[in-house]
Coordinates of C-alpha atoms and ligand atoms in Angstrom, one line a residue:
X1 CA 98.3 67.6 95.2
X2 CA 102.0 65.7 94.9
X3 CA 101.8 62.0 95.1
X4 CA 104.9 61.8 97.4
X5 CA 103.6 64.7 99.9
X6 CA 100.3 62.8 100.3
X7 CA 99.9 62.4 104.3
X8 CA 97.4 60.1 105.6
X9 CA 94.5 60.0 108.2
X10 CA 95.7 59.0 111.5
X11 CA 92.8 55.9 111.8
X12 CA 89.2 55.4 111.1
X13 CA 87.9 57.5 113.2
X14 CA 90.2 60.4 111.8
X15 CA 89.0 58.8 108.1
X16 CA 85.0 58.8 109.0
X17 CA 85.5 62.0 111.2
X18 CA 87.0 64.2 108.2
X19 CA 84.8 62.8 105.8
X20 CA 81.5 63.5 107.4
X21 CA 82.9 67.0 108.5
X22 CA 82.8 67.0 104.6
X23 CA 79.3 65.3 104.1
X24 CA 77.2 67.1 106.9
X25 CA 76.6 70.7 105.9
X26 CA 73.1 72.6 104.5
X27 CA 72.7 69.7 102.7
X28 CA 71.5 67.7 105.8
X29 CA 70.4 70.6 107.3
X30 CA 68.8 73.7 104.8
X31 CA 68.2 71.0 101.5
X32 CA 67.1 68.0 102.7
X33 CA 64.1 69.3 104.9
X34 CA 62.7 71.1 102.0
X35 CA 62.7 68.8 99.9
X36 CA 61.2 66.4 101.8
X37 CA 58.5 68.7 102.4
X38 CA 57.9 69.6 98.9
X39 CA 58.3 66.1 97.0
X40 CA 56.1 63.9 99.7
X41 CA 57.2 63.9 102.9
X42 CA 57.1 60.1 103.6
X43 CA 57.5 58.9 100.5
X44 CA 60.3 60.8 99.5
X45 CA 62.1 59.7 102.9
X46 CA 61.8 56.1 101.9
X47 CA 63.3 56.8 98.9
X48 CA 66.1 58.7 100.0
X49 CA 66.8 55.8 102.3
X50 CA 66.5 53.0 99.8
X51 CA 68.6 54.8 97.3
X52 CA 71.1 55.6 100.3
X53 CA 71.9 51.9 101.6
X54 CA 72.2 50.7 98.2
X55 CA 73.0 53.4 95.4
X56 CA 74.7 55.7 98.1
X57 CA 76.7 53.2 99.7
X58 CA 78.1 51.4 96.1
X59 CA 79.0 55.0 94.7
X60 CA 80.8 56.0 97.9
X61 CA 82.3 52.6 98.3
X62 CA 83.4 53.0 94.8
X63 CA 84.9 56.5 94.6
X64 CA 86.9 56.0 98.1
X65 CA 88.5 52.5 96.5
X66 CA 89.0 54.3 93.1
X67 CA 90.7 57.2 95.6
X68 CA 93.2 54.3 97.7
X69 CA 93.9 52.5 95.1
X70 CA 95.5 55.1 92.7
X71 CA 96.4 57.5 95.5
X72 CA 95.2 60.9 93.7
X73 CA 92.8 62.9 93.6
X74 CA 89.6 62.6 91.0
X75 CA 91.4 64.7 88.0
X76 CA 94.2 62.3 87.8
X77 CA 92.6 58.9 89.6
X78 CA 89.8 58.1 86.1
X79 CA 92.6 58.6 83.7
X80 CA 95.1 56.8 85.4
X81 CA 92.4 53.6 85.7
X82 CA 91.6 53.8 81.7
X83 CA 92.7 56.8 79.4
X84 CA 89.4 56.7 77.9
X85 CA 87.5 58.3 81.0
X86 CA 90.2 61.3 81.9
X87 CA 86.9 63.0 81.0
X88 CA 84.9 62.4 84.0
X89 CA 88.2 63.5 86.6
X90 CA 87.5 66.6 84.5
X91 CA 83.7 66.6 84.4
X92 CA 84.1 65.7 88.2
X93 CA 86.0 68.6 88.9
X94 CA 83.8 71.4 87.4
X95 CA 80.8 70.1 90.2
X96 CA 82.5 71.9 93.3
X97 CA 83.3 75.2 91.1
X98 CA 79.5 75.3 90.9
X99 CA 78.1 74.1 93.6
X100 CA 80.3 76.8 96.0
X101 CA 79.6 79.7 95.1
X102 CA 75.7 79.4 95.3
X103 CA 76.7 77.1 98.7
X104 CA 77.9 80.3 100.1
X105 CA 75.3 82.4 99.0
X106 CA 73.4 80.3 101.8
X107 CA 76.5 79.8 104.0
X108 CA 75.7 84.0 103.7
X109 CA 71.8 83.8 104.5
X110 CA 72.8 81.8 107.8
X111 CA 75.2 83.9 109.0
X112 CA 72.3 87.0 108.4
X113 CA 69.9 85.3 110.7
X114 CA 73.0 84.0 113.5
X115 CA 73.6 87.9 113.5
X116 CA 69.7 89.1 113.6
X117 CA 69.4 86.3 116.6
X118 CA 72.3 87.7 118.1
X119 CA 71.3 90.9 117.9
X120 CA 68.1 90.1 119.7
X121 CA 65.5 90.8 116.3
X122 CA 64.5 87.3 116.3
X123 CA 60.8 88.6 116.3
X124 CA 61.4 90.7 113.2
X125 CA 62.7 87.5 111.7
X126 CA 59.4 85.5 112.4
X127 CA 57.6 87.2 110.3
X128 CA 56.4 85.9 107.1
X129 CA 57.9 88.9 105.0
X130 CA 61.3 89.0 106.5
X131 CA 62.7 86.2 104.3
X132 CA 61.8 87.7 101.1
X133 CA 61.8 91.2 102.1
X134 CA 65.7 90.3 102.9
X135 CA 66.4 88.5 100.0
X136 CA 64.6 91.0 97.6
X137 CA 67.2 93.7 98.6
X138 CA 70.3 94.6 96.7
X139 CA 72.9 94.7 99.0
X140 CA 72.7 92.9 102.3
X141 CA 72.6 89.3 101.2
X142 CA 75.8 90.3 98.7
X143 CA 77.6 91.5 102.3
X144 CA 76.9 88.5 104.2
X145 CA 77.6 86.2 101.2
X146 CA 81.0 88.0 100.5
X147 CA 81.7 87.6 104.6
X148 CA 81.1 84.0 103.9
X149 CA 83.2 83.2 101.0
X150 CA 85.8 85.6 102.2
X151 CA 86.5 83.4 105.3
X152 CA 86.1 80.5 104.0
X153 CA 88.9 81.3 101.3
X154 CA 90.7 82.9 104.5
X155 CA 91.0 79.5 106.1
X156 CA 92.1 77.8 102.9
X157 CA 94.5 80.2 102.4
X158 CA 96.2 80.7 105.6
X159 CA 95.8 76.8 105.8
X160 CA 94.2 76.6 109.0
X161 CA 91.1 74.0 108.3
X162 CA 92.8 72.1 111.1
X163 CA 91.5 74.4 113.8
X164 CA 88.2 74.7 112.3
X165 CA 87.6 71.4 112.1
X166 CA 88.3 71.0 115.7
X167 CA 85.5 73.4 116.6
X168 CA 83.3 71.9 114.6
X169 CA 83.8 68.7 116.3
X170 CA 82.2 70.2 119.0
X171 CA 80.0 71.8 117.8
X172 CA 78.6 68.8 115.7
X173 CA 77.1 66.9 118.9
X174 CA 75.7 70.3 120.3
X175 CA 73.9 71.1 117.0
X176 CA 72.6 67.4 117.0
X177 CA 71.2 67.7 120.9
X178 CA 70.2 71.1 119.6
X179 CA 68.1 70.0 116.7
X180 CA 66.7 67.6 119.2
X181 CA 65.5 69.7 121.3
X182 CA 64.0 71.8 119.3
X183 CA 62.0 68.9 117.0
X184 CA 60.7 67.7 120.6
X185 CA 59.8 71.2 121.8
X186 CA 57.2 71.4 118.5
X187 CA 56.0 68.5 118.3
X188 CA 55.0 68.1 122.0
X189 CA 54.0 71.8 122.4
X190 CA 52.2 73.0 119.3
X191 CA 48.9 72.1 117.3
X192 CA 49.1 70.6 114.7
X193 CA 52.6 69.4 114.6
X194 CA 51.9 65.8 115.0
X195 CA 50.0 66.0 111.3
X196 CA 53.6 66.9 110.0
X197 CA 55.3 63.9 112.0
X198 CA 53.0 61.6 109.9
X199 CA 53.8 63.4 106.8
X200 CA 57.1 63.1 107.2
X201 CA 57.5 59.6 108.6
X202 CA 54.4 57.5 107.0
X203 CA 54.9 57.2 103.3
X204 CA 51.9 57.7 101.1
X205 CA 52.0 56.5 97.7
X206 CA 49.6 59.5 96.1
X207 CA 52.2 61.5 97.0
X208 CA 54.7 59.8 94.6
X209 CA 56.3 61.4 91.5
X210 CA 59.2 60.7 89.5
X211 CA 60.6 63.6 90.8
X212 CA 60.4 62.3 93.9
X213 CA 62.9 60.1 92.6
X214 CA 64.8 62.5 90.9
X215 CA 65.1 64.9 94.0
X216 CA 66.1 62.3 96.1
X217 CA 68.4 61.1 94.1
X218 CA 70.4 64.5 93.2
X219 CA 69.7 65.2 97.3
X220 CA 71.8 61.8 98.0
X221 CA 75.1 63.0 96.0
X222 CA 74.8 66.1 97.2
X223 CA 74.7 65.5 100.9
X224 CA 76.7 62.7 100.8
X225 CA 79.8 64.5 99.0
X226 CA 79.3 62.5 96.0
X227 CA 80.0 62.2 92.0
X228 CA 82.0 65.4 92.5
X229 CA 86.1 63.7 93.1
X230 CA 85.5 65.2 96.9
X231 CA 85.7 61.1 98.4
X232 CA 87.7 59.7 96.0
X233 CA 90.5 62.7 97.3
X234 CA 89.4 61.6 100.5
X235 CA 90.0 58.1 99.8
X236 CA 94.0 58.8 98.2
X237 CA 94.5 59.8 102.1
X238 CA 93.2 56.9 103.6
X239 CA 95.2 53.7 104.6
X240 CA 95.0 50.2 103.5
X241 CA 93.8 48.6 106.9
X242 CA 90.7 50.6 107.2
X243 CA 87.9 49.1 106.0
X244 CA 86.0 51.1 103.0
X245 CA 82.7 49.4 104.0
X246 CA 82.5 50.0 107.4
X247 CA 84.0 53.6 107.1
X248 CA 81.1 54.1 104.5
X249 CA 78.4 52.6 106.6
X250 CA 79.4 55.0 109.2
X251 CA 79.3 58.3 107.2
X252 CA 76.2 57.3 105.7
X253 CA 73.9 56.4 109.1
X254 CA 75.9 59.7 110.1
X255 CA 74.8 62.0 107.3
X256 CA 71.0 60.4 106.6
X257 CA 70.5 60.6 110.6
X258 CA 71.1 64.3 111.0
X259 CA 69.3 64.9 107.4
X260 CA 66.4 62.9 109.1
X261 CA 66.7 65.1 112.6
X262 CA 66.6 68.7 110.5
X263 CA 63.5 67.2 108.3
X264 CA 62.2 65.9 111.7
X265 CA 62.9 70.0 113.5
X266 CA 61.3 71.5 110.4
X267 CA 58.3 69.6 108.6
X268 CA 56.3 69.2 111.8
X269 CA 56.9 72.8 112.6
X270 CA 56.0 74.1 109.2
X271 CA 52.4 72.1 110.0
X272 CA 51.7 73.8 112.8
X273 CA 51.8 77.0 111.4
X274 CA 50.4 76.3 108.3
X275 CA 48.1 73.3 109.0
X276 CA 50.2 71.5 106.2
X277 CA 49.0 74.0 103.4
X278 CA 50.9 72.8 99.8
X279 CA 52.1 75.7 99.4
X280 CA 53.8 75.9 102.7
X281 CA 55.6 72.6 101.9
X282 CA 56.6 73.8 98.3
X283 CA 58.4 77.3 99.8
X284 CA 61.7 75.3 98.1
X285 CA 64.9 76.9 99.3
X286 CA 63.6 79.7 102.0
X287 CA 61.6 76.6 104.2
X288 CA 63.8 76.8 106.8
X289 CA 64.6 80.3 107.1
X290 CA 60.9 80.9 107.6
X291 CA 60.0 78.3 109.5
X292 CA 62.7 78.2 112.5
X293 CA 62.4 82.2 113.4
X294 CA 58.7 80.9 114.1
X295 CA 59.7 78.3 116.5
X296 CA 61.9 80.2 118.2
X297 CA 59.8 83.2 118.3
X298 CA 57.5 80.7 120.8
X299 CA 60.2 78.9 122.6
X300 CA 61.2 80.3 126.0
X301 CA 65.1 81.3 125.4
X302 CA 63.8 81.5 122.0
X303 CA 66.4 84.3 120.9
X304 CA 69.8 82.6 122.6
X305 CA 68.5 79.2 121.2
X306 CA 68.6 80.8 117.7
X307 CA 71.9 82.1 118.0
X308 CA 73.5 79.1 119.1
X309 CA 71.5 77.0 116.6
X310 CA 72.7 79.3 113.5
X311 CA 76.3 79.1 115.1
X312 CA 76.4 75.7 114.9
X313 CA 75.1 75.8 111.4
X314 CA 77.7 77.6 110.2
X315 CA 80.7 75.4 111.4
X316 CA 78.6 72.4 110.0
X317 CA 78.5 75.0 106.6
X318 CA 81.8 76.1 107.2
X319 CA 83.4 72.8 107.2
X320 CA 81.7 71.8 103.6
X321 CA 82.5 75.1 101.8
X322 CA 86.3 74.5 103.1
X323 CA 86.5 71.3 101.6
X324 CA 84.8 72.5 98.5
X325 CA 87.8 75.1 98.3
X326 CA 90.3 73.2 99.2
X327 CA 89.2 70.6 96.4
X328 CA 88.7 73.3 93.5
X329 CA 92.1 75.0 94.9
X330 CA 94.1 71.6 94.6
X331 CA 93.1 70.9 91.4
X332 CA 94.5 74.1 90.3
X333 CA 97.5 73.9 91.6
X334 CA 97.7 70.5 90.1
X335 CA 96.5 71.2 86.9
X336 CA 97.3 74.2 85.9
X337 CA 100.7 74.4 87.9
X338 CA 99.6 77.7 90.3
X339 CA 101.0 78.4 94.0
X340 CA 98.2 78.0 96.7
X341 CA 97.7 81.8 97.6
X342 CA 97.2 83.1 93.5
X343 CA 95.2 79.5 93.1
X344 CA 92.5 80.6 96.2
X345 CA 92.5 84.0 94.8
X346 CA 91.6 83.2 91.3
X347 CA 88.7 80.3 92.9
X348 CA 87.3 83.1 95.2
X349 CA 87.1 85.9 92.5
X350 CA 85.0 82.7 90.1
X351 CA 82.7 82.4 94.0
X352 CA 82.2 85.2 93.6
X353 CA 81.4 86.4 90.4
X354 CA 78.9 83.2 90.5
X355 CA 77.4 83.9 93.8
X356 CA 76.4 87.3 93.2
X357 CA 74.5 86.0 90.6
X358 CA 72.9 84.1 92.7
X359 CA 72.1 86.9 94.9
X360 CA 71.3 88.8 92.5
X361 CA 68.5 86.5 91.1
X362 CA 66.6 87.4 93.6
X363 CA 66.9 90.9 93.9
X364 CA 67.9 93.0 90.9
X365 CA 68.0 90.6 88.4
X366 CA 64.8 88.1 89.5
X367 CA 63.2 88.9 86.1
X368 CA 66.2 87.1 84.5
X369 CA 65.5 83.3 84.5
X370 CA 67.5 80.2 82.9
X371 CA 65.6 77.7 81.4
X372 CA 62.8 79.0 83.8
X373 CA 65.0 79.0 87.4
X374 CA 66.0 81.2 89.1
X375 CA 70.1 81.7 89.2
X376 CA 70.1 80.1 92.7
X377 CA 67.8 77.2 91.6
X378 CA 69.6 77.0 88.3
X379 CA 72.9 76.3 89.7
X380 CA 71.3 74.0 92.2
X381 CA 69.6 71.5 89.4
X382 CA 72.2 71.5 86.7
X383 CA 75.1 70.5 89.1
X384 CA 72.9 67.8 91.3
X385 CA 70.4 67.3 88.5
X386 CA 72.4 67.3 85.3
X387 CA 76.1 66.7 86.1
X388 CA 75.9 64.7 89.4
X389 CA 74.5 61.6 87.4
X390 CA 76.6 62.1 84.6
X391 CA 79.8 61.4 86.5
X392 CA 78.0 58.8 88.2
X393 CA 76.3 57.3 85.5
X394 CA 80.1 57.4 83.7
X395 CA 82.0 56.1 87.1
X396 CA 79.7 52.9 87.0
X397 CA 80.8 52.1 83.6
X398 CA 84.5 52.4 84.0
X399 CA 84.0 49.7 87.1
X400 CA 81.6 47.7 86.3
X401 CA 81.9 47.0 82.7
X402 CA 85.8 48.3 82.6
X403 CA 87.9 47.0 85.3
X404 CA 84.8 44.7 86.5
X405 CA 84.0 45.4 90.4
X406 CA 86.3 42.9 91.8
X407 CA 88.7 45.7 91.0
X408 CA 87.0 47.6 93.7
X409 CA 86.0 44.9 95.8
X410 CA 90.0 43.6 95.9
X411 CA 90.9 47.5 96.8
X412 CA 88.1 47.0 99.8
X413 CA 89.4 43.9 101.0
X414 CA 92.9 44.8 101.2
X415 CA 94.9 43.5 104.6
X416 CA 92.3 40.7 105.1
X417 CA 89.4 42.5 105.6
X418 CA 85.9 41.2 104.8
X419 CA 83.5 43.5 102.3
X420 CA 80.4 41.1 103.4
X421 CA 77.8 42.8 100.8
X422 CA 80.0 42.9 97.6
X423 CA 77.2 40.1 96.5
X424 CA 74.6 43.5 96.4
X425 CA 77.5 46.0 95.3
X426 CA 78.4 43.8 91.6
X427 CA 75.1 43.9 90.9
X428 CA 74.5 47.5 92.5
X429 CA 77.4 48.8 90.4
X430 CA 77.1 47.3 86.9
X431 CA 73.3 46.6 86.5
X432 CA 71.1 48.3 88.6
X433 CA 72.5 51.7 89.3
X434 CA 73.9 52.6 85.4
X435 CA 70.2 51.9 84.5
X436 CA 68.7 53.8 87.0
X437 CA 70.8 57.0 86.5
X438 CA 70.4 57.1 82.6
X439 CA 66.1 57.2 83.5
X440 CA 66.8 59.6 86.4
X441 CA 69.4 61.5 84.0
X442 CA 66.3 61.2 81.5
X443 CA 63.4 62.3 83.2
X444 CA 65.5 65.9 84.8
X445 CA 66.6 66.4 81.3
X446 CA 62.8 66.3 79.8
X447 CA 61.9 68.0 83.2
X448 CA 64.5 70.7 82.8
X449 CA 63.8 71.8 79.0
X450 CA 59.9 71.7 79.7
X451 CA 59.3 68.9 77.3
X452 CA 57.2 67.0 80.3
X453 CA 55.8 68.2 83.6
X454 CA 57.0 65.2 86.3
Ligands
LIG501 N1 77.7 67.7 101.9 C1 77.8 68.9 102.1 C2 76.4 68.9 102.3 O1 75.9 68.3 102.7 C3 78.1 69.5 100.9 C4 79.2 69.2 99.5 C5 79.2 68.7 98.7 C6 80.2 69.4 100.6 C7 80.6 69.0 98.1 C8 81.5 69.0 100.0 C9 81.7 68.5 98.9 O2 76.1 70.2 102.7

């Protein structure tokens, strides 16, 4: 992106909405509930919230401030602050390239379920075996994936993101209402659902493991679109008179609130249908797709509600996939001096190639594993638990030790703004966050290579 052409968001609401549109997506609705179910319920929720208000807050303030201070996107920003940190910008830019393809594969699953409900096949989808059968067919998931990534690419290529964002602004509140309706319906009408609420809300230390923290941390990066340069880019568009601290709080509350509600919609339902059986809770990426159709099947008007639900989720997913692709395309344009359309086509090509691996990992390539993981799990794990912590660590070192936190605090206090949590911020970014990230990184690497099972 060219500095001179850099436009600004019109106001605080414009900035917060755009950043929230990128942050709220499948991460909140699909990924958060299955991790919370798998890694201990209430204890996962508690760890996640604690991390969000300390660590997530500090990192988001940092990224936005770095973007606004330098006025350029991530790949340039780090190098501008200190030449030795140029690599951080490049590393951060690799993350969306890995995430976009498999994100679009999940987006394809959403399209499949949307079409299924719209065609009145809701009951068939409520069958336990349905999701597995669908995934193991070689062709169908590929078609829906291509449709999803194709629409994403078309929107980015034609530059009509604004249109999607407008629709999404209407869809987002409806989605929140629907999630609430589904959650209340499940909890009130289904036997056993209340046990699920307890499991989800009440922290139980006996469910705690190191993986609870590893997973919560990875999820935090993913959900808040951190450690991949996206918030740096957003920050570069932010005007000086808008409060970085205030905006960060709003994005954080919004993003965590929606994730919390999504968990409340899914986990009690898992309990109602399985009695909280550990294998059902540990289902992983398929959890939402297996559980929700069963809820819709018992619900009056369930087919319609199911179709409406999946269409809202689709829009939330599209705003995120578009912002992922937009980021990659702008990197290609800036760094490789490419024109927009060829850059879009190349990014589309790379995404199709990597996405196909994730699709086939469940069907014809199901025997092939990378470090014992299927392709989709591998891409997810590698980006969230390895690359993002490395980027986050380097960011902390750059700001905490090289520039000193004062640089970010100064940026946050531009135009007479008061940075209320600056003490917490300084301590976090200088000491707690880097030490913590190294510990997390080491645990995930050890786990990754199967040295220890934690
Ligand atoms: N934060 C998004 C989500 O929760 C995913 C995403 C990551 C989107 C990075 C854009 C950029 O779904």
